[in-house]
Amino acid sequence: MITVSIIHRSLHILQEVLSFTFNMERKFGKRDNIVVDGPVCWNNASELYEYGYPGNRGLPHVHTEKIFDQDHTDRLRVNNLETCTRIGFINYGSSCLISSCFNYVPLFELMCEIVMIHDVEHLRLEAVSVMNLIVARSNAYLERDKYGTDILFQSIVKLLKKGARLHVKKKTVHLLHMLLNCPRVMASFCSCFMEGDGSGMVDINSNESSTFSVISVIFESLAECIACTGSNAENGIDPFLLFVTLDSLIIQELQLRKHTIILLAFFASSGKCGVEILLNYGLPKGKDFPAIILQSLVCDLDLEESDTAQQPEVYKERTLLIREVLILLNRLVSHPKYSSHALRALTNSREKATLTVDVTSRLSSKRTFFWQDVSMTRQIRESEIIDLAQVLRRRVFTFLGGSNQ
């Protein structure tokens, strides 16, 4: 009988093997000391391929010729395609030799099935780690669309569910970011929101209604990743985190929120669909992304002012998070087409207008609790963040018709 422990150990071994293999590909995947006489023909198409890592086979009994470049670098000239293929120097496509011929789709789908079947967090962590390795080595424009299947998005819902551990969520956000970097996956992801007038309304009898439901849950989970506060202790003690300090959990949480903000910024940069969804998509309890982002930012500032004994690493991660939030907000309010739309979304209620003014005012000036002697972090706070906040503040006050003084 296959137990969870056996599956976990097997996944861990698989992850280590894939990680080692892909690292070897990056390290040895390209050799600049092998050249070929003439073009290389493959499938009746004349192409000049690059040459990859030959493993441990070396160049035994290969007819070669040593040549010298103008820079006096010695190289080996291999005189025929058959020799190149036999010794393993052909690296077709964008992948390297070691695993370029392997079809990773079934393995990727198997990881999705494991996520769907098992609720054990450390097992899911290994599965999503394997998924990240597979997607990371693929070409964003030519290969990644084959991984953006329905079962993948259903797996992401499971991985981002409320109560999931921070490590699992962070790796899942990274996986989603890499997949959305594929134009076809992004188009598929957005398509169900663009039905009719683009308001996100979908016919419940249509084939896309189930996809819309899954993606809606993903957006709600991303909103929870942004708004999460504390150390995740309310979800119970994970036996694998018994020796993790509270500060470490806070750092993990801040990193998760930062990566989620970066994902939303990337999503907003994808065009009209991304901007409209980010600004208008209705979340539970009448919230939207601008409101949740502003509330979380105010909460961060309040925590900093009350916790004067915070660790430098916590301070650093919170600084990086605040910078990413301000970059996202400035990108929205300075967009050539959607700036007024974004400013309206930030000020269309008394609560959001108050939060926006509060945040921009507090971040626009130096404050006395910037006590940590961390040069890089202090520099970010005293230059980048203040500048970003002041730019945002001016745009908001101009839109409201007030003074920015």
mmCIF file of C-alpha atoms in Angstrom:
data_model
loop_
_atom_site.group_PDB
_atom_site.id
_atom_site.type_symbol
_atom_site.label_atom_id
_atom_site.label_comp_id
_atom_site.label_asym_id
_atom_site.label_seq_id
_atom_site.Cartn_x
_atom_site.Cartn_y
_atom_site.Cartn_z
ATOM 1 C CA MET A 1 0.000 0.000 0.000
ATOM 2 C CA ILE A 2 1.349 3.398 -1.038
ATOM 3 C CA THR A 3 1.263 5.765 1.922
ATOM 4 C CA VAL A 4 1.433 9.551 2.055
ATOM 5 C CA SER A 5 4.947 9.250 3.438
ATOM 6 C CA ILE A 6 6.095 7.226 0.423
ATOM 7 C CA ILE A 7 4.481 9.686 -1.985
ATOM 8 C CA HIS A 8 6.109 12.599 -0.183
ATOM 9 C CA ARG A 9 9.563 11.037 -0.290
ATOM 10 C CA SER A 10 9.128 10.084 -3.947
ATOM 11 C CA LEU A 11 8.104 13.630 -4.843
ATOM 12 C CA HIS A 12 11.048 15.030 -2.924
ATOM 13 C CA ILE A 13 13.452 12.752 -4.808
ATOM 14 C CA LEU A 14 11.797 13.721 -8.106
ATOM 15 C CA GLN A 15 12.160 17.403 -7.259
ATOM 16 C CA GLU A 16 15.839 16.978 -6.416
ATOM 17 C CA VAL A 17 16.510 15.037 -9.628
ATOM 18 C CA LEU A 18 14.717 17.613 -11.795
ATOM 19 C CA SER A 19 16.433 20.486 -10.021
ATOM 20 C CA PHE A 20 19.850 18.887 -10.528
ATOM 21 C CA THR A 21 19.097 18.061 -14.154
ATOM 22 C CA PHE A 22 17.886 21.541 -15.044
ATOM 23 C CA ASN A 23 20.798 23.148 -13.228
ATOM 24 C CA MET A 24 23.162 20.982 -15.246
ATOM 25 C CA GLU A 25 21.375 22.080 -18.409
ATOM 26 C CA ARG A 26 21.850 25.728 -17.555
ATOM 27 C CA LYS A 27 25.478 25.167 -16.631
ATOM 28 C CA PHE A 28 26.564 22.964 -19.520
ATOM 29 C CA GLY A 29 23.762 23.427 -22.021
ATOM 30 C CA LYS A 30 25.750 25.585 -24.432
ATOM 31 C CA ARG A 31 29.283 24.929 -25.659
ATOM 32 C CA ASP A 32 31.074 27.654 -27.551
ATOM 33 C CA ASN A 33 34.059 25.503 -28.457
ATOM 34 C CA ILE A 34 32.210 23.258 -30.951
ATOM 35 C CA VAL A 35 31.417 24.428 -34.482
ATOM 36 C CA VAL A 36 29.974 22.615 -37.481
ATOM 37 C CA ASP A 37 31.005 22.761 -41.108
ATOM 38 C CA GLY A 38 28.016 24.085 -43.022
ATOM 39 C CA PRO A 39 24.336 24.137 -42.116
ATOM 40 C CA VAL A 40 22.678 21.310 -40.224
ATOM 41 C CA CYS A 41 19.656 19.664 -41.844
ATOM 42 C CA TRP A 42 16.821 18.331 -39.717
ATOM 43 C CA ASN A 43 13.420 17.163 -40.952
ATOM 44 C CA ASN A 44 14.224 18.562 -44.405
ATOM 45 C CA ALA A 45 14.624 22.046 -42.957
ATOM 46 C CA SER A 46 17.990 23.686 -43.033
ATOM 47 C CA GLU A 47 18.771 25.095 -39.625
ATOM 48 C CA LEU A 48 21.876 25.790 -37.641
ATOM 49 C CA TYR A 49 21.346 24.359 -34.167
ATOM 50 C CA GLU A 50 23.234 25.008 -30.993
ATOM 51 C CA TYR A 51 25.119 22.240 -29.307
ATOM 52 C CA GLY A 52 24.407 21.025 -25.839
ATOM 53 C CA TYR A 53 26.014 19.189 -22.997
ATOM 54 C CA PRO A 54 27.313 15.790 -24.240
ATOM 55 C CA GLY A 55 27.064 14.079 -20.872
ATOM 56 C CA ASN A 56 30.054 11.918 -19.954
ATOM 57 C CA ARG A 57 30.558 10.484 -23.424
ATOM 58 C CA GLY A 58 33.154 13.010 -24.514
ATOM 59 C CA LEU A 59 34.407 12.906 -28.114
ATOM 60 C CA PRO A 60 35.776 9.366 -28.601
ATOM 61 C CA HIS A 61 36.652 8.386 -32.190
ATOM 62 C CA VAL A 62 35.160 11.557 -33.601
ATOM 63 C CA HIS A 63 36.661 13.064 -36.694
ATOM 64 C CA THR A 64 37.436 16.577 -35.546
ATOM 65 C CA GLU A 65 39.715 19.365 -36.498
ATOM 66 C CA LYS A 66 41.248 21.880 -34.102
ATOM 67 C CA ILE A 67 40.906 25.460 -35.296
ATOM 68 C CA PHE A 68 41.738 28.842 -33.870
ATOM 69 C CA ASP A 69 39.584 31.963 -33.808
ATOM 70 C CA GLN A 70 40.902 35.465 -34.158
ATOM 71 C CA ASP A 71 41.064 35.640 -30.387
ATOM 72 C CA HIS A 72 43.288 32.506 -30.460
ATOM 73 C CA THR A 73 40.601 30.434 -28.719
ATOM 74 C CA ASP A 74 40.977 26.817 -29.709
ATOM 75 C CA ARG A 75 37.806 25.108 -30.891
ATOM 76 C CA LEU A 76 36.829 21.719 -32.270
ATOM 77 C CA ARG A 77 35.262 21.504 -35.717
ATOM 78 C CA VAL A 78 32.908 18.547 -36.119
ATOM 79 C CA ASN A 79 32.605 17.692 -39.800
ATOM 80 C CA ASN A 80 29.230 15.974 -40.083
ATOM 81 C CA LEU A 81 25.746 16.004 -38.626
ATOM 82 C CA GLU A 82 25.689 12.255 -37.931
ATOM 83 C CA THR A 83 28.629 12.587 -35.573
ATOM 84 C CA CYS A 84 26.995 15.538 -33.786
ATOM 85 C CA THR A 85 23.781 13.629 -33.299
ATOM 86 C CA ARG A 86 25.521 10.441 -32.141
ATOM 87 C CA ILE A 87 27.602 12.132 -29.473
ATOM 88 C CA GLY A 88 24.689 14.208 -28.257
ATOM 89 C CA PHE A 89 25.550 17.731 -29.330
ATOM 90 C CA ILE A 90 22.267 18.523 -31.033
ATOM 91 C CA ASN A 91 20.157 20.791 -28.855
ATOM 92 C CA TYR A 92 17.014 21.421 -30.834
ATOM 93 C CA GLY A 93 14.574 24.068 -29.775
ATOM 94 C CA SER A 94 15.033 26.182 -26.675
ATOM 95 C CA SER A 95 15.660 23.271 -24.312
ATOM 96 C CA CYS A 96 18.912 21.511 -23.549
ATOM 97 C CA LEU A 97 19.903 17.988 -24.399
ATOM 98 C CA ILE A 98 19.480 16.222 -21.078
ATOM 99 C CA SER A 99 15.689 16.379 -21.057
ATOM 100 C CA SER A 100 14.703 18.098 -24.293
ATOM 101 C CA CYS A 101 13.084 14.949 -25.690
ATOM 102 C CA PHE A 102 11.028 14.216 -22.587
ATOM 103 C CA ASN A 103 7.322 15.051 -22.598
ATOM 104 C CA TYR A 104 6.636 16.684 -19.240
ATOM 105 C CA VAL A 105 2.895 17.195 -19.720
ATOM 106 C CA PRO A 106 1.823 13.813 -18.215
ATOM 107 C CA LEU A 107 4.146 14.385 -15.247
ATOM 108 C CA PHE A 108 2.762 17.891 -14.773
ATOM 109 C CA GLU A 109 -0.809 16.587 -14.877
ATOM 110 C CA LEU A 110 0.112 13.887 -12.372
ATOM 111 C CA MET A 111 1.267 16.610 -9.978
ATOM 112 C CA CYS A 112 -2.089 18.338 -10.469
ATOM 113 C CA GLU A 113 -3.912 15.111 -9.648
ATOM 114 C CA ILE A 114 -1.858 14.677 -6.479
ATOM 115 C CA VAL A 115 -2.819 18.207 -5.418
ATOM 116 C CA MET A 116 -6.491 17.476 -6.115
ATOM 117 C CA ILE A 117 -6.518 14.166 -4.228
ATOM 118 C CA HIS A 118 -4.353 14.844 -1.171
ATOM 119 C CA ASP A 119 -4.868 17.536 1.464
ATOM 120 C CA VAL A 120 -1.490 17.077 3.181
ATOM 121 C CA GLU A 121 0.321 20.408 2.975
ATOM 122 C CA HIS A 122 3.918 19.180 2.812
ATOM 123 C CA LEU A 123 2.945 16.777 0.033
ATOM 124 C CA ARG A 124 1.304 19.597 -1.906
ATOM 125 C CA LEU A 125 4.412 21.707 -1.373
ATOM 126 C CA GLU A 126 6.564 19.082 -3.099
ATOM 127 C CA ALA A 127 4.049 18.723 -5.945
ATOM 128 C CA VAL A 128 3.834 22.451 -6.668
ATOM 129 C CA SER A 129 7.635 22.671 -6.467
ATOM 130 C CA VAL A 130 7.906 20.059 -9.223
ATOM 131 C CA MET A 131 5.311 21.972 -11.260
ATOM 132 C CA ASN A 132 7.332 25.171 -10.906
ATOM 133 C CA LEU A 133 10.497 23.435 -12.113
ATOM 134 C CA ILE A 134 8.739 22.047 -15.179
ATOM 135 C CA VAL A 135 7.121 25.356 -16.147
ATOM 136 C CA ALA A 136 10.275 27.386 -15.468
ATOM 137 C CA ARG A 137 12.286 25.394 -18.033
ATOM 138 C CA SER A 138 9.668 25.775 -20.778
ATOM 139 C CA ASN A 139 9.477 28.517 -23.374
ATOM 140 C CA ALA A 140 6.843 31.075 -22.381
ATOM 141 C CA TYR A 141 5.686 31.703 -25.956
ATOM 142 C CA LEU A 142 5.970 28.254 -27.496
ATOM 143 C CA GLU A 143 5.426 25.676 -24.763
ATOM 144 C CA ARG A 144 3.690 26.905 -21.635
ATOM 145 C CA ASP A 145 0.178 26.972 -23.061
ATOM 146 C CA LYS A 146 0.075 23.162 -22.935
ATOM 147 C CA TYR A 147 0.243 23.368 -19.130
ATOM 148 C CA GLY A 148 -2.621 25.879 -18.781
ATOM 149 C CA THR A 149 -5.380 23.282 -18.589
ATOM 150 C CA ASP A 150 -8.564 23.157 -16.538
ATOM 151 C CA ILE A 151 -7.070 20.738 -14.025
ATOM 152 C CA LEU A 152 -4.184 23.159 -13.477
ATOM 153 C CA PHE A 153 -6.511 26.018 -12.531
ATOM 154 C CA GLN A 154 -8.528 23.679 -10.326
ATOM 155 C CA SER A 155 -5.285 22.680 -8.614
ATOM 156 C CA ILE A 156 -4.390 26.334 -8.063
ATOM 157 C CA VAL A 157 -7.723 26.803 -6.304
ATOM 158 C CA LYS A 158 -6.792 23.968 -3.942
ATOM 159 C CA LEU A 159 -3.285 25.315 -3.379
ATOM 160 C CA LEU A 160 -4.506 28.848 -2.593
ATOM 161 C CA LYS A 161 -7.402 27.815 -0.392
ATOM 162 C CA LYS A 162 -7.920 29.567 2.911
ATOM 163 C CA GLY A 163 -5.747 27.953 5.550
ATOM 164 C CA ALA A 164 -3.045 26.752 3.147
ATOM 165 C CA ARG A 165 0.507 27.256 4.385
ATOM 166 C CA LEU A 166 2.476 30.293 3.336
ATOM 167 C CA HIS A 167 5.185 28.346 1.476
ATOM 168 C CA VAL A 168 2.543 26.564 -0.603
ATOM 169 C CA LYS A 169 0.757 29.814 -1.452
ATOM 170 C CA LYS A 170 3.970 31.604 -2.397
ATOM 171 C CA LYS A 171 5.054 28.850 -4.775
ATOM 172 C CA THR A 172 1.536 28.734 -6.240
ATOM 173 C CA VAL A 173 1.535 32.487 -6.899
ATOM 174 C CA HIS A 174 4.902 32.075 -8.624
ATOM 175 C CA LEU A 175 3.500 29.213 -10.724
ATOM 176 C CA LEU A 176 0.491 31.306 -11.757
ATOM 177 C CA HIS A 177 2.768 34.228 -12.650
ATOM 178 C CA MET A 178 4.913 32.060 -14.937
ATOM 179 C CA LEU A 179 1.859 30.584 -16.642
ATOM 180 C CA LEU A 180 0.240 33.982 -17.233
ATOM 181 C CA ASN A 181 3.488 35.053 -18.873
ATOM 182 C CA CYS A 182 2.337 32.879 -21.785
ATOM 183 C CA PRO A 183 0.119 35.041 -24.038
ATOM 184 C CA ARG A 184 -2.220 32.150 -24.844
ATOM 185 C CA VAL A 185 -2.753 31.294 -21.187
ATOM 186 C CA MET A 186 -3.324 34.967 -20.352
ATOM 187 C CA ALA A 187 -5.882 35.260 -23.168
ATOM 188 C CA SER A 188 -7.671 32.142 -21.973
ATOM 189 C CA PHE A 189 -7.576 33.375 -18.387
ATOM 190 C CA CYS A 190 -9.156 36.708 -19.346
ATOM 191 C CA SER A 191 -11.600 35.495 -21.974
ATOM 192 C CA CYS A 192 -14.386 34.471 -19.612
ATOM 193 C CA PHE A 193 -14.430 37.997 -18.107
ATOM 194 C CA MET A 194 -14.915 39.652 -21.475
ATOM 195 C CA GLU A 195 -18.306 38.195 -22.341
ATOM 196 C CA GLY A 196 -20.938 40.665 -23.412
ATOM 197 C CA ASP A 197 -20.108 44.152 -22.204
ATOM 198 C CA GLY A 198 -16.872 43.064 -20.540
ATOM 199 C CA SER A 199 -18.345 43.320 -17.041
ATOM 200 C CA GLY A 200 -17.521 39.738 -16.184
ATOM 201 C CA MET A 201 -21.097 38.444 -16.520
ATOM 202 C CA VAL A 202 -21.244 34.950 -17.972
ATOM 203 C CA ASP A 203 -24.248 32.843 -18.960
ATOM 204 C CA ILE A 204 -24.540 30.052 -16.409
ATOM 205 C CA ASN A 205 -25.512 27.656 -19.199
ATOM 206 C CA SER A 206 -22.441 28.424 -21.288
ATOM 207 C CA ASN A 207 -19.403 26.196 -21.509
ATOM 208 C CA GLU A 208 -17.296 28.925 -19.935
ATOM 209 C CA SER A 209 -19.345 29.254 -16.757
ATOM 210 C CA SER A 210 -17.355 26.585 -14.891
ATOM 211 C CA THR A 211 -14.067 28.192 -15.962
ATOM 212 C CA PHE A 212 -15.354 31.566 -14.809
ATOM 213 C CA SER A 213 -16.248 30.058 -11.425
ATOM 214 C CA VAL A 214 -12.767 28.575 -10.973
ATOM 215 C CA ILE A 215 -10.972 31.764 -11.989
ATOM 216 C CA SER A 216 -13.246 33.815 -9.723
ATOM 217 C CA VAL A 217 -12.148 31.698 -6.782
ATOM 218 C CA ILE A 218 -8.520 32.238 -7.789
ATOM 219 C CA PHE A 219 -9.015 36.019 -7.726
ATOM 220 C CA GLU A 220 -10.680 35.813 -4.327
ATOM 221 C CA SER A 221 -7.737 33.764 -3.061
ATOM 222 C CA LEU A 222 -5.286 36.333 -4.410
ATOM 223 C CA ALA A 223 -7.193 39.025 -2.530
ATOM 224 C CA GLU A 224 -6.814 36.961 0.656
ATOM 225 C CA CYS A 225 -3.070 36.684 -0.007
ATOM 226 C CA ILE A 226 -2.833 40.474 -0.133
ATOM 227 C CA ALA A 227 -4.971 41.087 2.910
ATOM 228 C CA CYS A 228 -3.524 38.385 5.153
ATOM 229 C CA THR A 229 -2.070 39.644 8.416
ATOM 230 C CA GLY A 230 -0.426 37.984 11.381
ATOM 231 C CA SER A 231 1.599 34.784 11.324
ATOM 232 C CA ASN A 232 -1.028 32.353 10.014
ATOM 233 C CA ALA A 233 -1.163 30.921 13.529
ATOM 234 C CA GLU A 234 -4.941 30.843 13.481
ATOM 235 C CA ASN A 235 -4.716 27.911 11.061
ATOM 236 C CA GLY A 236 -3.082 25.668 13.619
ATOM 237 C CA ILE A 237 0.469 24.529 14.215
ATOM 238 C CA ASP A 238 2.134 22.740 11.345
ATOM 239 C CA PRO A 239 4.514 20.060 12.686
ATOM 240 C CA PHE A 240 6.968 21.042 9.965
ATOM 241 C CA LEU A 241 7.033 24.609 11.342
ATOM 242 C CA LEU A 242 7.607 23.858 15.015
ATOM 243 C CA PHE A 243 11.036 25.438 14.959
ATOM 244 C CA VAL A 244 10.074 28.432 12.817
ATOM 245 C CA THR A 245 10.059 31.707 14.711
ATOM 246 C CA LEU A 246 7.244 34.219 14.619
ATOM 247 C CA ASP A 247 9.469 36.671 12.742
ATOM 248 C CA SER A 248 10.119 34.026 10.094
ATOM 249 C CA LEU A 249 6.398 33.537 9.594
ATOM 250 C CA ILE A 250 5.883 37.297 9.323
ATOM 251 C CA ILE A 251 8.649 37.465 6.706
ATOM 252 C CA GLN A 252 7.054 34.627 4.748
ATOM 253 C CA GLU A 253 3.712 36.400 4.873
ATOM 254 C CA LEU A 254 5.201 39.681 3.673
ATOM 255 C CA GLN A 255 6.972 37.878 0.828
ATOM 256 C CA LEU A 256 3.719 36.184 -0.190
ATOM 257 C CA ARG A 257 1.924 39.522 -0.256
ATOM 258 C CA LYS A 258 4.753 41.110 -2.252
ATOM 259 C CA HIS A 259 4.735 38.343 -4.869
ATOM 260 C CA THR A 260 0.957 38.625 -5.148
ATOM 261 C CA ILE A 261 1.192 42.382 -5.716
ATOM 262 C CA ILE A 262 3.843 41.789 -8.402
ATOM 263 C CA LEU A 263 1.518 39.254 -10.056
ATOM 264 C CA LEU A 264 -1.354 41.764 -10.056
ATOM 265 C CA ALA A 265 0.951 44.433 -11.486
ATOM 266 C CA PHE A 266 1.895 42.057 -14.287
ATOM 267 C CA PHE A 267 -1.763 41.259 -14.833
ATOM 268 C CA ALA A 268 -2.618 44.962 -15.010
ATOM 269 C CA SER A 269 0.126 45.511 -17.591
ATOM 270 C CA SER A 270 -1.426 42.921 -19.918
ATOM 271 C CA GLY A 271 -3.932 45.380 -21.381
ATOM 272 C CA LYS A 272 -7.537 46.466 -21.083
ATOM 273 C CA CYS A 273 -8.811 43.192 -19.643
ATOM 274 C CA GLY A 274 -6.221 43.104 -16.865
ATOM 275 C CA VAL A 275 -6.776 46.737 -15.851
ATOM 276 C CA GLU A 276 -10.557 46.450 -15.820
ATOM 277 C CA ILE A 277 -10.531 43.241 -13.811
ATOM 278 C CA LEU A 278 -8.089 44.666 -11.276
ATOM 279 C CA LEU A 279 -10.093 47.873 -10.823
ATOM 280 C CA ASN A 280 -13.651 46.579 -11.141
ATOM 281 C CA TYR A 281 -13.756 42.939 -10.158
ATOM 282 C CA GLY A 282 -16.177 42.550 -7.264
ATOM 283 C CA LEU A 283 -14.856 40.544 -4.327
ATOM 284 C CA PRO A 284 -16.924 39.189 -1.414
ATOM 285 C CA LYS A 285 -18.321 41.638 1.148
ATOM 286 C CA GLY A 286 -18.466 44.417 -1.425
ATOM 287 C CA LYS A 287 -14.697 44.799 -1.604
ATOM 288 C CA ASP A 288 -12.437 45.274 -4.609
ATOM 289 C CA PHE A 289 -8.688 45.080 -5.141
ATOM 290 C CA PRO A 290 -7.975 48.813 -4.683
ATOM 291 C CA ALA A 291 -9.779 48.822 -1.322
ATOM 292 C CA ILE A 292 -8.013 45.694 -0.075
ATOM 293 C CA ILE A 293 -4.606 47.002 -1.184
ATOM 294 C CA LEU A 294 -5.159 50.347 0.567
ATOM 295 C CA GLN A 295 -6.440 48.747 3.766
ATOM 296 C CA SER A 296 -3.474 46.383 3.899
ATOM 297 C CA LEU A 297 -1.051 49.241 3.349
ATOM 298 C CA VAL A 298 -2.568 51.248 6.192
ATOM 299 C CA CYS A 299 -2.348 48.169 8.402
ATOM 300 C CA ASP A 300 1.367 47.813 7.575
ATOM 301 C CA LEU A 301 2.036 51.421 8.517
ATOM 302 C CA ASP A 302 0.134 51.030 11.789
ATOM 303 C CA LEU A 303 2.103 47.879 12.641
ATOM 304 C CA GLU A 304 5.393 49.626 11.993
ATOM 305 C CA GLU A 305 4.532 52.534 14.223
ATOM 306 C CA SER A 306 3.459 50.261 17.066
ATOM 307 C CA ASP A 307 6.295 47.726 16.776
ATOM 308 C CA THR A 308 9.533 49.625 17.369
ATOM 309 C CA ALA A 309 11.398 46.396 18.160
ATOM 310 C CA GLN A 310 10.831 44.694 14.821
ATOM 311 C CA GLN A 311 13.703 42.765 13.300
ATOM 312 C CA PRO A 312 15.668 44.317 10.413
ATOM 313 C CA GLU A 313 14.595 41.514 8.061
ATOM 314 C CA VAL A 314 10.935 42.180 8.825
ATOM 315 C CA TYR A 315 11.494 45.877 8.232
ATOM 316 C CA LYS A 316 13.255 45.126 4.959
ATOM 317 C CA GLU A 317 10.505 42.831 3.636
ATOM 318 C CA ARG A 318 7.803 45.306 4.604
ATOM 319 C CA THR A 319 9.734 48.051 2.825
ATOM 320 C CA LEU A 320 9.952 45.966 -0.349
ATOM 321 C CA LEU A 321 6.238 45.208 -0.133
ATOM 322 C CA ILE A 322 5.322 48.894 0.246
ATOM 323 C CA ARG A 323 7.509 49.777 -2.730
ATOM 324 C CA GLU A 324 5.764 47.220 -4.948
ATOM 325 C CA VAL A 325 2.343 48.494 -3.859
ATOM 326 C CA LEU A 326 3.285 52.080 -4.716
ATOM 327 C CA ILE A 327 4.732 51.000 -8.070
ATOM 328 C CA LEU A 328 1.456 49.235 -8.891
ATOM 329 C CA LEU A 329 -0.726 52.189 -7.849
ATOM 330 C CA ASN A 330 1.449 54.678 -9.735
ATOM 331 C CA ARG A 331 1.377 52.475 -12.819
ATOM 332 C CA LEU A 332 -2.409 52.510 -12.715
ATOM 333 C CA VAL A 333 -2.911 56.237 -12.096
ATOM 334 C CA SER A 334 -0.355 57.183 -14.771
ATOM 335 C CA HIS A 335 -1.703 54.857 -17.464
ATOM 336 C CA PRO A 336 -2.309 56.867 -20.666
ATOM 337 C CA LYS A 337 -5.770 55.344 -21.164
ATOM 338 C CA TYR A 338 -6.959 54.326 -17.708
ATOM 339 C CA SER A 339 -5.510 56.924 -15.320
ATOM 340 C CA SER A 340 -8.829 58.643 -14.634
ATOM 341 C CA HIS A 341 -10.506 55.269 -14.294
ATOM 342 C CA ALA A 342 -7.866 54.179 -11.763
ATOM 343 C CA LEU A 343 -8.070 57.436 -9.778
ATOM 344 C CA ARG A 344 -11.830 57.095 -9.658
ATOM 345 C CA ALA A 345 -11.481 53.538 -8.365
ATOM 346 C CA LEU A 346 -9.201 54.812 -5.574
ATOM 347 C CA THR A 347 -11.561 57.614 -4.522
ATOM 348 C CA ASN A 348 -15.094 56.531 -5.481
ATOM 349 C CA SER A 349 -16.165 56.115 -1.857
ATOM 350 C CA ARG A 350 -15.513 58.066 1.285
ATOM 351 C CA GLU A 351 -13.672 55.103 2.822
ATOM 352 C CA LYS A 352 -11.297 54.597 -0.121
ATOM 353 C CA ALA A 353 -10.682 58.312 -0.579
ATOM 354 C CA THR A 354 -9.773 58.609 3.102
ATOM 355 C CA LEU A 355 -7.472 55.602 2.906
ATOM 356 C CA THR A 356 -5.768 56.916 -0.234
ATOM 357 C CA VAL A 357 -5.133 60.340 1.275
ATOM 358 C CA ASP A 358 -3.956 58.811 4.555
ATOM 359 C CA VAL A 359 -1.514 56.435 2.866
ATOM 360 C CA THR A 360 -0.019 58.977 0.492
ATOM 361 C CA SER A 361 0.343 61.601 3.223
ATOM 362 C CA ARG A 362 2.030 59.242 5.693
ATOM 363 C CA LEU A 363 4.464 57.903 3.111
ATOM 364 C CA SER A 364 5.301 61.266 1.547
ATOM 365 C CA SER A 365 7.395 62.491 4.446
ATOM 366 C CA LYS A 366 10.190 61.080 6.583
ATOM 367 C CA ARG A 367 9.079 59.674 9.882
ATOM 368 C CA THR A 368 10.945 59.319 13.139
ATOM 369 C CA PHE A 369 10.440 55.557 13.481
ATOM 370 C CA PHE A 370 12.747 54.804 10.544
ATOM 371 C CA TRP A 371 15.305 53.771 13.149
ATOM 372 C CA GLN A 372 16.812 50.639 11.601
ATOM 373 C CA ASP A 373 20.431 50.979 10.566
ATOM 374 C CA VAL A 374 20.064 49.052 7.303
ATOM 375 C CA SER A 375 21.601 51.112 4.548
ATOM 376 C CA MET A 376 19.785 49.643 1.543
ATOM 377 C CA THR A 377 16.415 49.575 3.285
ATOM 378 C CA ARG A 378 16.848 53.105 4.599
ATOM 379 C CA GLN A 379 17.805 54.309 1.141
ATOM 380 C CA ILE A 380 14.675 52.755 -0.372
ATOM 381 C CA ARG A 381 12.530 54.360 2.315
ATOM 382 C CA GLU A 382 14.078 57.794 2.132
ATOM 383 C CA SER A 383 14.252 58.026 -1.657
ATOM 384 C CA GLU A 384 12.167 55.611 -3.713
ATOM 385 C CA ILE A 385 9.163 55.234 -1.433
ATOM 386 C CA ILE A 386 8.894 58.916 -0.588
ATOM 387 C CA ASP A 387 9.199 59.862 -4.268
ATOM 388 C CA LEU A 388 6.609 57.293 -5.330
ATOM 389 C CA ALA A 389 4.228 58.390 -2.582
ATOM 390 C CA GLN A 390 4.594 62.056 -3.464
ATOM 391 C CA VAL A 391 3.860 61.404 -7.133
ATOM 392 C CA LEU A 392 0.778 59.398 -6.210
ATOM 393 C CA ARG A 393 -0.326 62.049 -3.720
ATOM 394 C CA ARG A 394 -0.083 64.830 -6.306
ATOM 395 C CA ARG A 395 -2.142 62.875 -8.820
ATOM 396 C CA VAL A 396 -4.807 62.030 -6.254
ATOM 397 C CA PHE A 397 -5.111 65.602 -4.956
ATOM 398 C CA THR A 398 -5.202 66.989 -8.502
ATOM 399 C CA PHE A 399 -7.986 64.543 -9.369
ATOM 400 C CA LEU A 400 -9.919 65.514 -6.236
ATOM 401 C CA GLY A 401 -9.411 69.185 -7.014
ATOM 402 C CA GLY A 402 -7.590 69.890 -3.758
ATOM 403 C CA SER A 403 -4.158 71.060 -2.727
ATOM 404 C CA ASN A 404 -1.216 68.725 -2.440
ATOM 405 C CA GLN A 405 0.435 70.800 0.210
#
